PDB file of C-alpha atoms in Angstrom:
ATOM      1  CA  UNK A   1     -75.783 -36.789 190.165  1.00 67.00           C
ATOM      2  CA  UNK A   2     -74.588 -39.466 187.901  1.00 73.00           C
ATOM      3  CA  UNK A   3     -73.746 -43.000 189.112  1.00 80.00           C
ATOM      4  CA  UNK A   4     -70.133 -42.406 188.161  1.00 76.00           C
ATOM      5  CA  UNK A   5     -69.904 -38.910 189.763  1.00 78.00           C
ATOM      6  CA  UNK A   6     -71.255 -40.058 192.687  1.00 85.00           C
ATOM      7  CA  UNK A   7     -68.466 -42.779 192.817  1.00 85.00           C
ATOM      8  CA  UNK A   8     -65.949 -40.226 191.871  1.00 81.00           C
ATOM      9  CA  UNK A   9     -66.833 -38.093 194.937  1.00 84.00           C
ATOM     10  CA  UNK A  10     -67.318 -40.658 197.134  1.00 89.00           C
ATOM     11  CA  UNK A  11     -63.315 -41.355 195.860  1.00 85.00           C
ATOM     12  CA  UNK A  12     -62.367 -37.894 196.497  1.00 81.00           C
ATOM     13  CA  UNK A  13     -64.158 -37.792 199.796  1.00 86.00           C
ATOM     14  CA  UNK A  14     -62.304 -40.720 201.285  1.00 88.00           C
ATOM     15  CA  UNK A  15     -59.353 -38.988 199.630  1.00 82.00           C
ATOM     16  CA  UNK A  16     -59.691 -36.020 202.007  1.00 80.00           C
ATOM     17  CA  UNK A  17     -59.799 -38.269 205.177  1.00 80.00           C
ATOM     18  CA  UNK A  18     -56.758 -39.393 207.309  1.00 75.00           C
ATOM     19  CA  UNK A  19     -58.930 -41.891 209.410  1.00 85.00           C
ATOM     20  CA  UNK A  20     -61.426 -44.259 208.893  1.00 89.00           C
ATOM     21  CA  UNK A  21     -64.811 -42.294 208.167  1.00 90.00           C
ATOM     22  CA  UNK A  22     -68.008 -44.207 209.319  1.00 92.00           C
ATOM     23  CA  UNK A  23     -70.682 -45.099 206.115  1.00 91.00           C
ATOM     24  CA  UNK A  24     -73.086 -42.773 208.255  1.00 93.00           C
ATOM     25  CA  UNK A  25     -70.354 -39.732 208.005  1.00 92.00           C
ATOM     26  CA  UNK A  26     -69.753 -40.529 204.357  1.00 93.00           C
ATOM     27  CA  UNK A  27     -73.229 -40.774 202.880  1.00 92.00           C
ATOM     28  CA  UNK A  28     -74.109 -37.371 204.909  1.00 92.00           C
ATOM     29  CA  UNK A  29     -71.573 -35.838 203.133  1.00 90.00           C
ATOM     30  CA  UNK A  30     -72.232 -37.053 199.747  1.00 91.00           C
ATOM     31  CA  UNK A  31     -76.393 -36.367 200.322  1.00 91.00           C
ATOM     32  CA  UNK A  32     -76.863 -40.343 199.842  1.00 93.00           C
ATOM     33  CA  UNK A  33     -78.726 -42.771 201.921  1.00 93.00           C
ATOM     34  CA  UNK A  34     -76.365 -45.556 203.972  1.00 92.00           C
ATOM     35  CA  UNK A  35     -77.768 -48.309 201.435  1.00 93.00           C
ATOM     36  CA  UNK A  36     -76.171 -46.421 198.594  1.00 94.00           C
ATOM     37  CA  UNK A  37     -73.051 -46.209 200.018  1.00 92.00           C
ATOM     38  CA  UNK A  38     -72.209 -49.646 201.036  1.00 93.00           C
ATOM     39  CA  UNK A  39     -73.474 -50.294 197.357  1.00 93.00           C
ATOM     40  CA  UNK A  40     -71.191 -48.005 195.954  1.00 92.00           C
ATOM     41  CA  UNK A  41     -68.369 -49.479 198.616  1.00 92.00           C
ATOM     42  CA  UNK A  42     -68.723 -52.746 196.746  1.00 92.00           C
ATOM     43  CA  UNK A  43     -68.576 -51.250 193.137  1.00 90.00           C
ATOM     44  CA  UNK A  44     -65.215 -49.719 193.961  1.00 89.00           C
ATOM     45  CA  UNK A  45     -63.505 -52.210 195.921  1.00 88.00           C
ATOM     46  CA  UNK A  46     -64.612 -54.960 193.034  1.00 87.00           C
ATOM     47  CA  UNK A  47     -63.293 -52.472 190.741  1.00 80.00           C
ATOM     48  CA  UNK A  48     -59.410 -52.535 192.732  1.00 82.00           C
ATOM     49  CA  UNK A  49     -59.664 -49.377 194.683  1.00 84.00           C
ATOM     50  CA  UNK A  50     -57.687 -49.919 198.142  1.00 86.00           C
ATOM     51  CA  UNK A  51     -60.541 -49.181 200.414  1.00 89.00           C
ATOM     52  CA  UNK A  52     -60.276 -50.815 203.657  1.00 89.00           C
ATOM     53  CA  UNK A  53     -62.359 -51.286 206.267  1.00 85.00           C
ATOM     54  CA  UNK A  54     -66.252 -52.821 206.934  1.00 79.00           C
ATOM     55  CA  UNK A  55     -69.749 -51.654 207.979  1.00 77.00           C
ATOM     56  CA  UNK A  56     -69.569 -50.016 211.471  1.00 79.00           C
ATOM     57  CA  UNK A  57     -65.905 -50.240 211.856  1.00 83.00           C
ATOM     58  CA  UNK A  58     -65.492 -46.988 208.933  1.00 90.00           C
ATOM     59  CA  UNK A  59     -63.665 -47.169 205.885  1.00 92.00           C
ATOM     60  CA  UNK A  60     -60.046 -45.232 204.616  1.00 90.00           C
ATOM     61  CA  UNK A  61     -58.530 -45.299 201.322  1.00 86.00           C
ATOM     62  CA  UNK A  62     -55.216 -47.026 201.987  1.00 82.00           C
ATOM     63  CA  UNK A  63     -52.437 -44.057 201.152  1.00 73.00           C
ATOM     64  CA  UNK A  64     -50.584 -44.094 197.742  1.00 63.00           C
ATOM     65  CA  UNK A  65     -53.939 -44.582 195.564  1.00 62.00           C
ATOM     66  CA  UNK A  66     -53.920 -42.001 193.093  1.00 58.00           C
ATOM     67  CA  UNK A  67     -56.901 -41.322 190.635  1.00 54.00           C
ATOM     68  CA  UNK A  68     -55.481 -40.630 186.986  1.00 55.00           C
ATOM     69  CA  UNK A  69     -55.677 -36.876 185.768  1.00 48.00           C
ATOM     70  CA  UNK A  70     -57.933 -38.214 183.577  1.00 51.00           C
ATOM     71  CA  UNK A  71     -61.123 -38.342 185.702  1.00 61.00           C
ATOM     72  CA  UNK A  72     -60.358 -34.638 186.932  1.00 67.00           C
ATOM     73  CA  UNK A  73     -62.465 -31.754 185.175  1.00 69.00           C
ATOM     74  CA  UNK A  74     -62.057 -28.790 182.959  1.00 73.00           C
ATOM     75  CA  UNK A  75     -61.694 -26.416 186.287  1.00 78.00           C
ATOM     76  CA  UNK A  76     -59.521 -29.203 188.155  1.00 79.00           C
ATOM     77  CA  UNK A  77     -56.973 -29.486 185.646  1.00 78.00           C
ATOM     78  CA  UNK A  78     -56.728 -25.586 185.103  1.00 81.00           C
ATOM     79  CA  UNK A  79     -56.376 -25.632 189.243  1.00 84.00           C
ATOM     80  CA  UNK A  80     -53.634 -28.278 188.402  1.00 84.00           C
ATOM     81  CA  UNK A  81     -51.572 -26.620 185.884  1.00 83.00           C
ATOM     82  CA  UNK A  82     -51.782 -22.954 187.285  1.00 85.00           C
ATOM     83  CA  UNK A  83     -50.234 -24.521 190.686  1.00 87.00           C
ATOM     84  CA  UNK A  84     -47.526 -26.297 189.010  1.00 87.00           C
ATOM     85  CA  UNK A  85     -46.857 -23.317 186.853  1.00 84.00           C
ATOM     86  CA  UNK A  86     -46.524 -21.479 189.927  1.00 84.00           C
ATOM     87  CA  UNK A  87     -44.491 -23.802 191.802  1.00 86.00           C
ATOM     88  CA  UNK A  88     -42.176 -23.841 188.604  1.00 81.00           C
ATOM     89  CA  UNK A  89     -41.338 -19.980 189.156  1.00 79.00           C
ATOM     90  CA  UNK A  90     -41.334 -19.676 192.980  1.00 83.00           C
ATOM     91  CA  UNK A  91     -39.857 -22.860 194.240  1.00 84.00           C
ATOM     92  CA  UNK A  92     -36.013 -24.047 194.222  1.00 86.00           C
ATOM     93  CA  UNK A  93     -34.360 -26.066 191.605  1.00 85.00           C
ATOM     94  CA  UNK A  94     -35.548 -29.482 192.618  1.00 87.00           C
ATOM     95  CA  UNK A  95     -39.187 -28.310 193.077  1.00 86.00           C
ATOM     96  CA  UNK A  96     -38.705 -26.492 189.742  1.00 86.00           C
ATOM     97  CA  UNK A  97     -37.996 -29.749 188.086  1.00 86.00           C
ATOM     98  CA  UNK A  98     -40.415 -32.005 190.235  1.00 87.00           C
ATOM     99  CA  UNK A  99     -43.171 -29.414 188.740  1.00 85.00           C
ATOM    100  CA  UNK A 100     -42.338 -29.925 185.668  1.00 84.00           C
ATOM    101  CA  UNK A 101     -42.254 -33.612 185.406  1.00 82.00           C
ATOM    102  CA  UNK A 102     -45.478 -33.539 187.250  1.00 81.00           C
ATOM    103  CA  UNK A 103     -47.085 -31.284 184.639  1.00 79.00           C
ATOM    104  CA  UNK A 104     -45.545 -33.660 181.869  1.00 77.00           C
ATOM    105  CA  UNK A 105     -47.364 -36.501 183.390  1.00 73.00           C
ATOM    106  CA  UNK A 106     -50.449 -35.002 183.856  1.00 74.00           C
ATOM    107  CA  UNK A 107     -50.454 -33.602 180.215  1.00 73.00           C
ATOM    108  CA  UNK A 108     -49.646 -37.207 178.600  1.00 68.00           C
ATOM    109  CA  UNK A 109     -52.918 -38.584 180.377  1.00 66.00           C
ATOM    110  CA  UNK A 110     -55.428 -35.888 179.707  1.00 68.00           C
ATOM    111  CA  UNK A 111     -57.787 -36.376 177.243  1.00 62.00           C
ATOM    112  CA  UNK A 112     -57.804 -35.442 173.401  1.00 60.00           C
ATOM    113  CA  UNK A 113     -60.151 -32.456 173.853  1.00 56.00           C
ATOM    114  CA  UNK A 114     -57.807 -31.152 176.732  1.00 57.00           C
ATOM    115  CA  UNK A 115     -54.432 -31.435 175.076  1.00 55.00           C
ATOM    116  CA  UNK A 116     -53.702 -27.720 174.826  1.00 58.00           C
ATOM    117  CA  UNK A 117     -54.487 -27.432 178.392  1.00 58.00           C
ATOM    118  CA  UNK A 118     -50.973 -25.426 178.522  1.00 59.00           C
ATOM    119  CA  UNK A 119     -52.680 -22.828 176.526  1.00 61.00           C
ATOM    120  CA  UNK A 120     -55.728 -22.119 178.640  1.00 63.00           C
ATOM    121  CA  UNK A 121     -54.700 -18.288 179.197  1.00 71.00           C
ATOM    122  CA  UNK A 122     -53.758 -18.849 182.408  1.00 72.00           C
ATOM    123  CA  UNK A 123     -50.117 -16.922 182.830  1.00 69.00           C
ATOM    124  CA  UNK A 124     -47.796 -16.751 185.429  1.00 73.00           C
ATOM    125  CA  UNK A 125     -45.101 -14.076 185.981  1.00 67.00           C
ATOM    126  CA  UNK A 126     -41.437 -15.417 184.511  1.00 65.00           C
ATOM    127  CA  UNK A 127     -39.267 -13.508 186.690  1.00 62.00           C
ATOM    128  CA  UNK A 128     -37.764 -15.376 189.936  1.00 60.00           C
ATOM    129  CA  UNK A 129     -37.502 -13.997 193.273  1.00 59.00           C
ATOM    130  CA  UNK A 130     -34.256 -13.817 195.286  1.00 61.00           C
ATOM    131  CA  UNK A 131     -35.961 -16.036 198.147  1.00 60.00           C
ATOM    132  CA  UNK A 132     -34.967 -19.627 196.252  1.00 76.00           C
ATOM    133  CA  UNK A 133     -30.943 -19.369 196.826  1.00 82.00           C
ATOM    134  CA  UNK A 134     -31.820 -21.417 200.543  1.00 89.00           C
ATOM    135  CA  UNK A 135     -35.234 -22.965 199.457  1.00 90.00           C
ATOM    136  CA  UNK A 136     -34.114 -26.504 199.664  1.00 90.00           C
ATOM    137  CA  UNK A 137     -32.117 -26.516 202.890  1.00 93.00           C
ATOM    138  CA  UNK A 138     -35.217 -24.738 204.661  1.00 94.00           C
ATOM    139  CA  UNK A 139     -37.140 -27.326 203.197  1.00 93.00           C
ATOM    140  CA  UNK A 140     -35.310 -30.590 203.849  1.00 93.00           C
ATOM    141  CA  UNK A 141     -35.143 -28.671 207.781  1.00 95.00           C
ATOM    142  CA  UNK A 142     -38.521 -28.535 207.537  1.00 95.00           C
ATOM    143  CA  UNK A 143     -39.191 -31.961 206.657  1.00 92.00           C
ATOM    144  CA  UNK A 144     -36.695 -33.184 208.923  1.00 93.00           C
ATOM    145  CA  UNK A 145     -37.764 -30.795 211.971  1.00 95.00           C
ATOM    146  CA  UNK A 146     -33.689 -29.918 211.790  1.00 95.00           C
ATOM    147  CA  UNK A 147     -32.226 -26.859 213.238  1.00 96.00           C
ATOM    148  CA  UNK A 148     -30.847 -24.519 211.828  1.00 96.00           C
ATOM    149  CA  UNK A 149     -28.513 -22.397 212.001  1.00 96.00           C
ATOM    150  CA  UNK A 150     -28.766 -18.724 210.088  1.00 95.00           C
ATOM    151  CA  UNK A 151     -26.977 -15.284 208.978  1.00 96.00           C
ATOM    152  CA  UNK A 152     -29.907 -13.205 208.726  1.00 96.00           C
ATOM    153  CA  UNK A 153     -29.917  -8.966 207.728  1.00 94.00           C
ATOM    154  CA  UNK A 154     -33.205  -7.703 209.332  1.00 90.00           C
ATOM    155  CA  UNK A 155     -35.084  -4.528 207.774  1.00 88.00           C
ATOM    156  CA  UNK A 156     -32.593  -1.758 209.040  1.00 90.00           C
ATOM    157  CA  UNK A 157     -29.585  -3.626 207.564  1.00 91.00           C
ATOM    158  CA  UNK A 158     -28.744  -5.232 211.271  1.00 93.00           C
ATOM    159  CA  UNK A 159     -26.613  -8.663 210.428  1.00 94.00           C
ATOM    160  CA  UNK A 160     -27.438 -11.136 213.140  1.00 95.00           C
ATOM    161  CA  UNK A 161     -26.436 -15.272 213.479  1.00 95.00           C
ATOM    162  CA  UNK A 162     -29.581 -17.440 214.932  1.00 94.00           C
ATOM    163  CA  UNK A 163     -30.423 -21.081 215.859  1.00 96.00           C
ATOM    164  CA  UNK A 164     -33.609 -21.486 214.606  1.00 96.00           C
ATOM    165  CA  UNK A 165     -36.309 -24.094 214.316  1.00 96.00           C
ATOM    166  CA  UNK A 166     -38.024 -23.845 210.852  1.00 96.00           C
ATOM    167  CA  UNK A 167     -41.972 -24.473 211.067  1.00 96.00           C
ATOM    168  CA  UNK A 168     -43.296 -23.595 207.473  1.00 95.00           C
ATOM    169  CA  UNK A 169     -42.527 -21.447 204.946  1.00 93.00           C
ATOM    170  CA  UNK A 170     -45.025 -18.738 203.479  1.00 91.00           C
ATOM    171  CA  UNK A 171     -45.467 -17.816 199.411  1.00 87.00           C
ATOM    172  CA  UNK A 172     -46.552 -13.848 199.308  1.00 85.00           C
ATOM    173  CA  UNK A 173     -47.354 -11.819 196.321  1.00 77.00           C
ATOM    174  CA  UNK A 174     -43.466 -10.402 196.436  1.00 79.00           C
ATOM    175  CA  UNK A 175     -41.391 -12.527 199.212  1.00 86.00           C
ATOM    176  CA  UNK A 176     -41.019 -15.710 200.886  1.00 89.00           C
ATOM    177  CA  UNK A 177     -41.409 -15.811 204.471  1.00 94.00           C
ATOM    178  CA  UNK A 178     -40.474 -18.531 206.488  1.00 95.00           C
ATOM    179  CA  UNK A 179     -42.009 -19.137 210.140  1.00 96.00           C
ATOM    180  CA  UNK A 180     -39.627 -20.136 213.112  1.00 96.00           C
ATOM    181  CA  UNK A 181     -39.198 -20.689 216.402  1.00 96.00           C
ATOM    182  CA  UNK A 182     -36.042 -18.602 217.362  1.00 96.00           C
ATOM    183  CA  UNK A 183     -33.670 -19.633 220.171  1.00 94.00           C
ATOM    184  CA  UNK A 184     -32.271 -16.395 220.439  1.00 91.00           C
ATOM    185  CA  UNK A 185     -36.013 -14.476 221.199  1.00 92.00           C
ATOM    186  CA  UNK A 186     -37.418 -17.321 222.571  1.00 94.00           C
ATOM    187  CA  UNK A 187     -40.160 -16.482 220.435  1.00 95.00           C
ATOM    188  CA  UNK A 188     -41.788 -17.101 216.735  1.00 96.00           C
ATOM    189  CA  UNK A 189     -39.973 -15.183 213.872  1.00 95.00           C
ATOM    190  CA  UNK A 190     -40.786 -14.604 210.385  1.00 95.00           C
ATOM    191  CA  UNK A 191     -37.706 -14.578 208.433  1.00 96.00           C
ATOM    192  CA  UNK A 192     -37.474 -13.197 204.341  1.00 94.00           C
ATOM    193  CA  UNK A 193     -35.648 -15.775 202.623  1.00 93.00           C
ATOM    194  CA  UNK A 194     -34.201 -12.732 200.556  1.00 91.00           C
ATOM    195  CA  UNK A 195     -32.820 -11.443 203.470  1.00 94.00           C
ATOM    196  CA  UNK A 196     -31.071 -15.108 204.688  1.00 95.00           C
ATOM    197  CA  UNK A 197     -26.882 -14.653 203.815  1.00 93.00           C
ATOM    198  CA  UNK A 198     -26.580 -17.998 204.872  1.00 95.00           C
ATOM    199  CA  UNK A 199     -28.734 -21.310 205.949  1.00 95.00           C
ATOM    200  CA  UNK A 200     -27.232 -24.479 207.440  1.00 95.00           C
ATOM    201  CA  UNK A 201     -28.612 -27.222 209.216  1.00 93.00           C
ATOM    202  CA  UNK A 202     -27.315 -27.269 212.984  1.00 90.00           C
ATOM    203  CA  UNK A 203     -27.036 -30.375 215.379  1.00 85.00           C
ATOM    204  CA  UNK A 204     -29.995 -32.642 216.307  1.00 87.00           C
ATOM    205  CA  UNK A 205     -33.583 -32.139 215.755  1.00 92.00           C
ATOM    206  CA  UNK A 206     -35.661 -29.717 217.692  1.00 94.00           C
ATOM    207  CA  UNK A 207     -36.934 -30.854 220.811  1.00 92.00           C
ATOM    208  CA  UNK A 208     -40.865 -30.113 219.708  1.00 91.00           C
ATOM    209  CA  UNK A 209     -42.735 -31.773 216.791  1.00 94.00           C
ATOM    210  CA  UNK A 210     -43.157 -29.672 214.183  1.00 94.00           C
ATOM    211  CA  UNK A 211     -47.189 -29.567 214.014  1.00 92.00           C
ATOM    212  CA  UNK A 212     -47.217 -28.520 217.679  1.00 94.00           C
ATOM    213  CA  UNK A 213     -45.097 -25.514 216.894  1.00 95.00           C
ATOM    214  CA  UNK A 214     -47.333 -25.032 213.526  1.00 93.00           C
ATOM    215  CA  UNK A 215     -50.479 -25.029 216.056  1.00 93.00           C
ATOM    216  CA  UNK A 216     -48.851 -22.246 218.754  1.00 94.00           C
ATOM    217  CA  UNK A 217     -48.296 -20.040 216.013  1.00 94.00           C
ATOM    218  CA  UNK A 218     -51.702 -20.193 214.389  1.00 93.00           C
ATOM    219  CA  UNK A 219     -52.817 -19.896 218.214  1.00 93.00           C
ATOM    220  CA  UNK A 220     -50.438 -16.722 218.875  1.00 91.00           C
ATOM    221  CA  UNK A 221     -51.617 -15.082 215.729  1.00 88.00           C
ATOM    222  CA  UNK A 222     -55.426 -16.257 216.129  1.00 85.00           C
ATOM    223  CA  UNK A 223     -54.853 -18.068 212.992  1.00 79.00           C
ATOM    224  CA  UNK A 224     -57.579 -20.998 212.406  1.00 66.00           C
ATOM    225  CA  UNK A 225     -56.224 -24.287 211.748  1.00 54.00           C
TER     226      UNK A 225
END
C-alpha cells in the first residue's frame, strides 16, 4: 500500500469510529506497526485534519470533517451516485431535492476522467411509490422521537386510529415499511406507508429513547445490531 492510501484509510478508519480508538487498535486494523501510525498521525494533523487526541489516551476525528469526493474511487463514487439516485426516487420531496444537490456537489469536484460519472450504466427505476405522501412527518418523528398519531387501513381493508412511536423506517423492493412501537398493542408494528390515510405528530415525546426501542426490536426479531 501506498503512503497516501495508507493515510487515506487510516482517514476513513477514524471516520468509522464514534470514540477515541487507541494507536494499538488503529494500526491492527490498518496491518501497520504503532511507529507508523503515530508517523502518519503527525503527517495528517500538520496537514489540518481535526484529529484529536495523543499517544495512549486514543485519537477521534473531531465530527464535521469531510474528505472531498475527490479522493474517493471509481467503485466509491458509483456506490455514491447509485444511492443518491435511489434516494432521489424513493424518498419525499425534501430528500428528493437534498439528493440532488448532493449529487451536484459531488459531480462539480470529481475529477476530469470521471465527469460522466452520471452515465456509468447504473439505472434506477423512474416510477415513485405511493409510500412518500407522509415521508417527511415520519421522518422529522423519527428524528425528534415524536409521537404520532395515525389513520392506518391494515391488509383486509380494516381502518384503525393509533398512537404510535416511530423507530425507523424500512426501504423494500416494492413498499416502505416503517417500524413502531404501538400504544394500542403494546407491541412493535410494521406499518406500509401506502397504507397510512393520515400521519400527525401527537403530544410530547415518547417516554423511551429511540435507539433502545431500535435495539428491542432487533432483539425480538433476532436481528443483529
Amino acid at each position: 500500500m501506498s503512503r497516501s492510501a495508507r493515510l487515506l484509510a487510516l482517514m476513513q478508519t477514524l471516520r468509522r469510529r464514534r470514540r477515541a480508538a487507541t494507536a494499538e487498535e488503529l494500526a491492527g486494523e490498518l496491518g501497520i506497526s504503532t511507529r507508523t501510525l503515530y508517523r502518519d498521525i503527525a503527517t495528517l494533523v500538520g496537514e489540518g485534519a481535526p484529529i484529536e487526541g495523543a499517544a495512549g489516551l486514543g485519537y477521534v476525528l473531531r465530527p464535521g470533517f469531510f474528505l472531498p469526493p475527490l479522493m474517493l474511487g471509481e467503485e466509491e463514487v458509483d456506490a455514491l451516485l447509485l444511492g443518491l439516485k435511489l434516494v432521489g426516487q424513493r424518498g419525499d420531496a425534501a430528500l428528493c431535492r437534498a439528493a440532488e444537490d448532493a449529487l451536484a456537489k459531488i459531480i462539480a469536484v470529481l475529477p476530469p476522467e470521471r465527469e460522466n460519472a452520471t452515465d456509468s450504466g447504473l439505472m434506477v427505476p423512474s416510477e415513485q411509490p405511493d409510500g412518500t405522501a407522509h415521508m417527511a412527518v415520519l421522518r422529522q418523528a423519527i428524528r425528534r422521537e415524536q409521537r404520532l398519531h395515525l389513520r392506518y387501513t391494515d391488509l383486509k381493508g380494516q381502518e384503525s386510529t393509533r398512537i404510535v412511536w416511530p423507530v425507523a423506517i424500512g426501504f423494500f423492493a416494492a413498499v416502505e415499511v416503517m417500524i413502531a412501537w404501538c400504544e394500542t398493542r403494546e407491541d412493535f408494528r410494521h406499518f406500509r406507508l401506502d397504507r397510512i390515510a393520515m400521519a400527525a405528530p401527537s403530544e410530547g415525546r415518547y417516554p423511551r429513547r429511540r435507539r433502545v426501542l431500535l435495539a428491542e426490536w432487533r432483539a425480538q426479531l433476532g436481528i443483529g445490531s
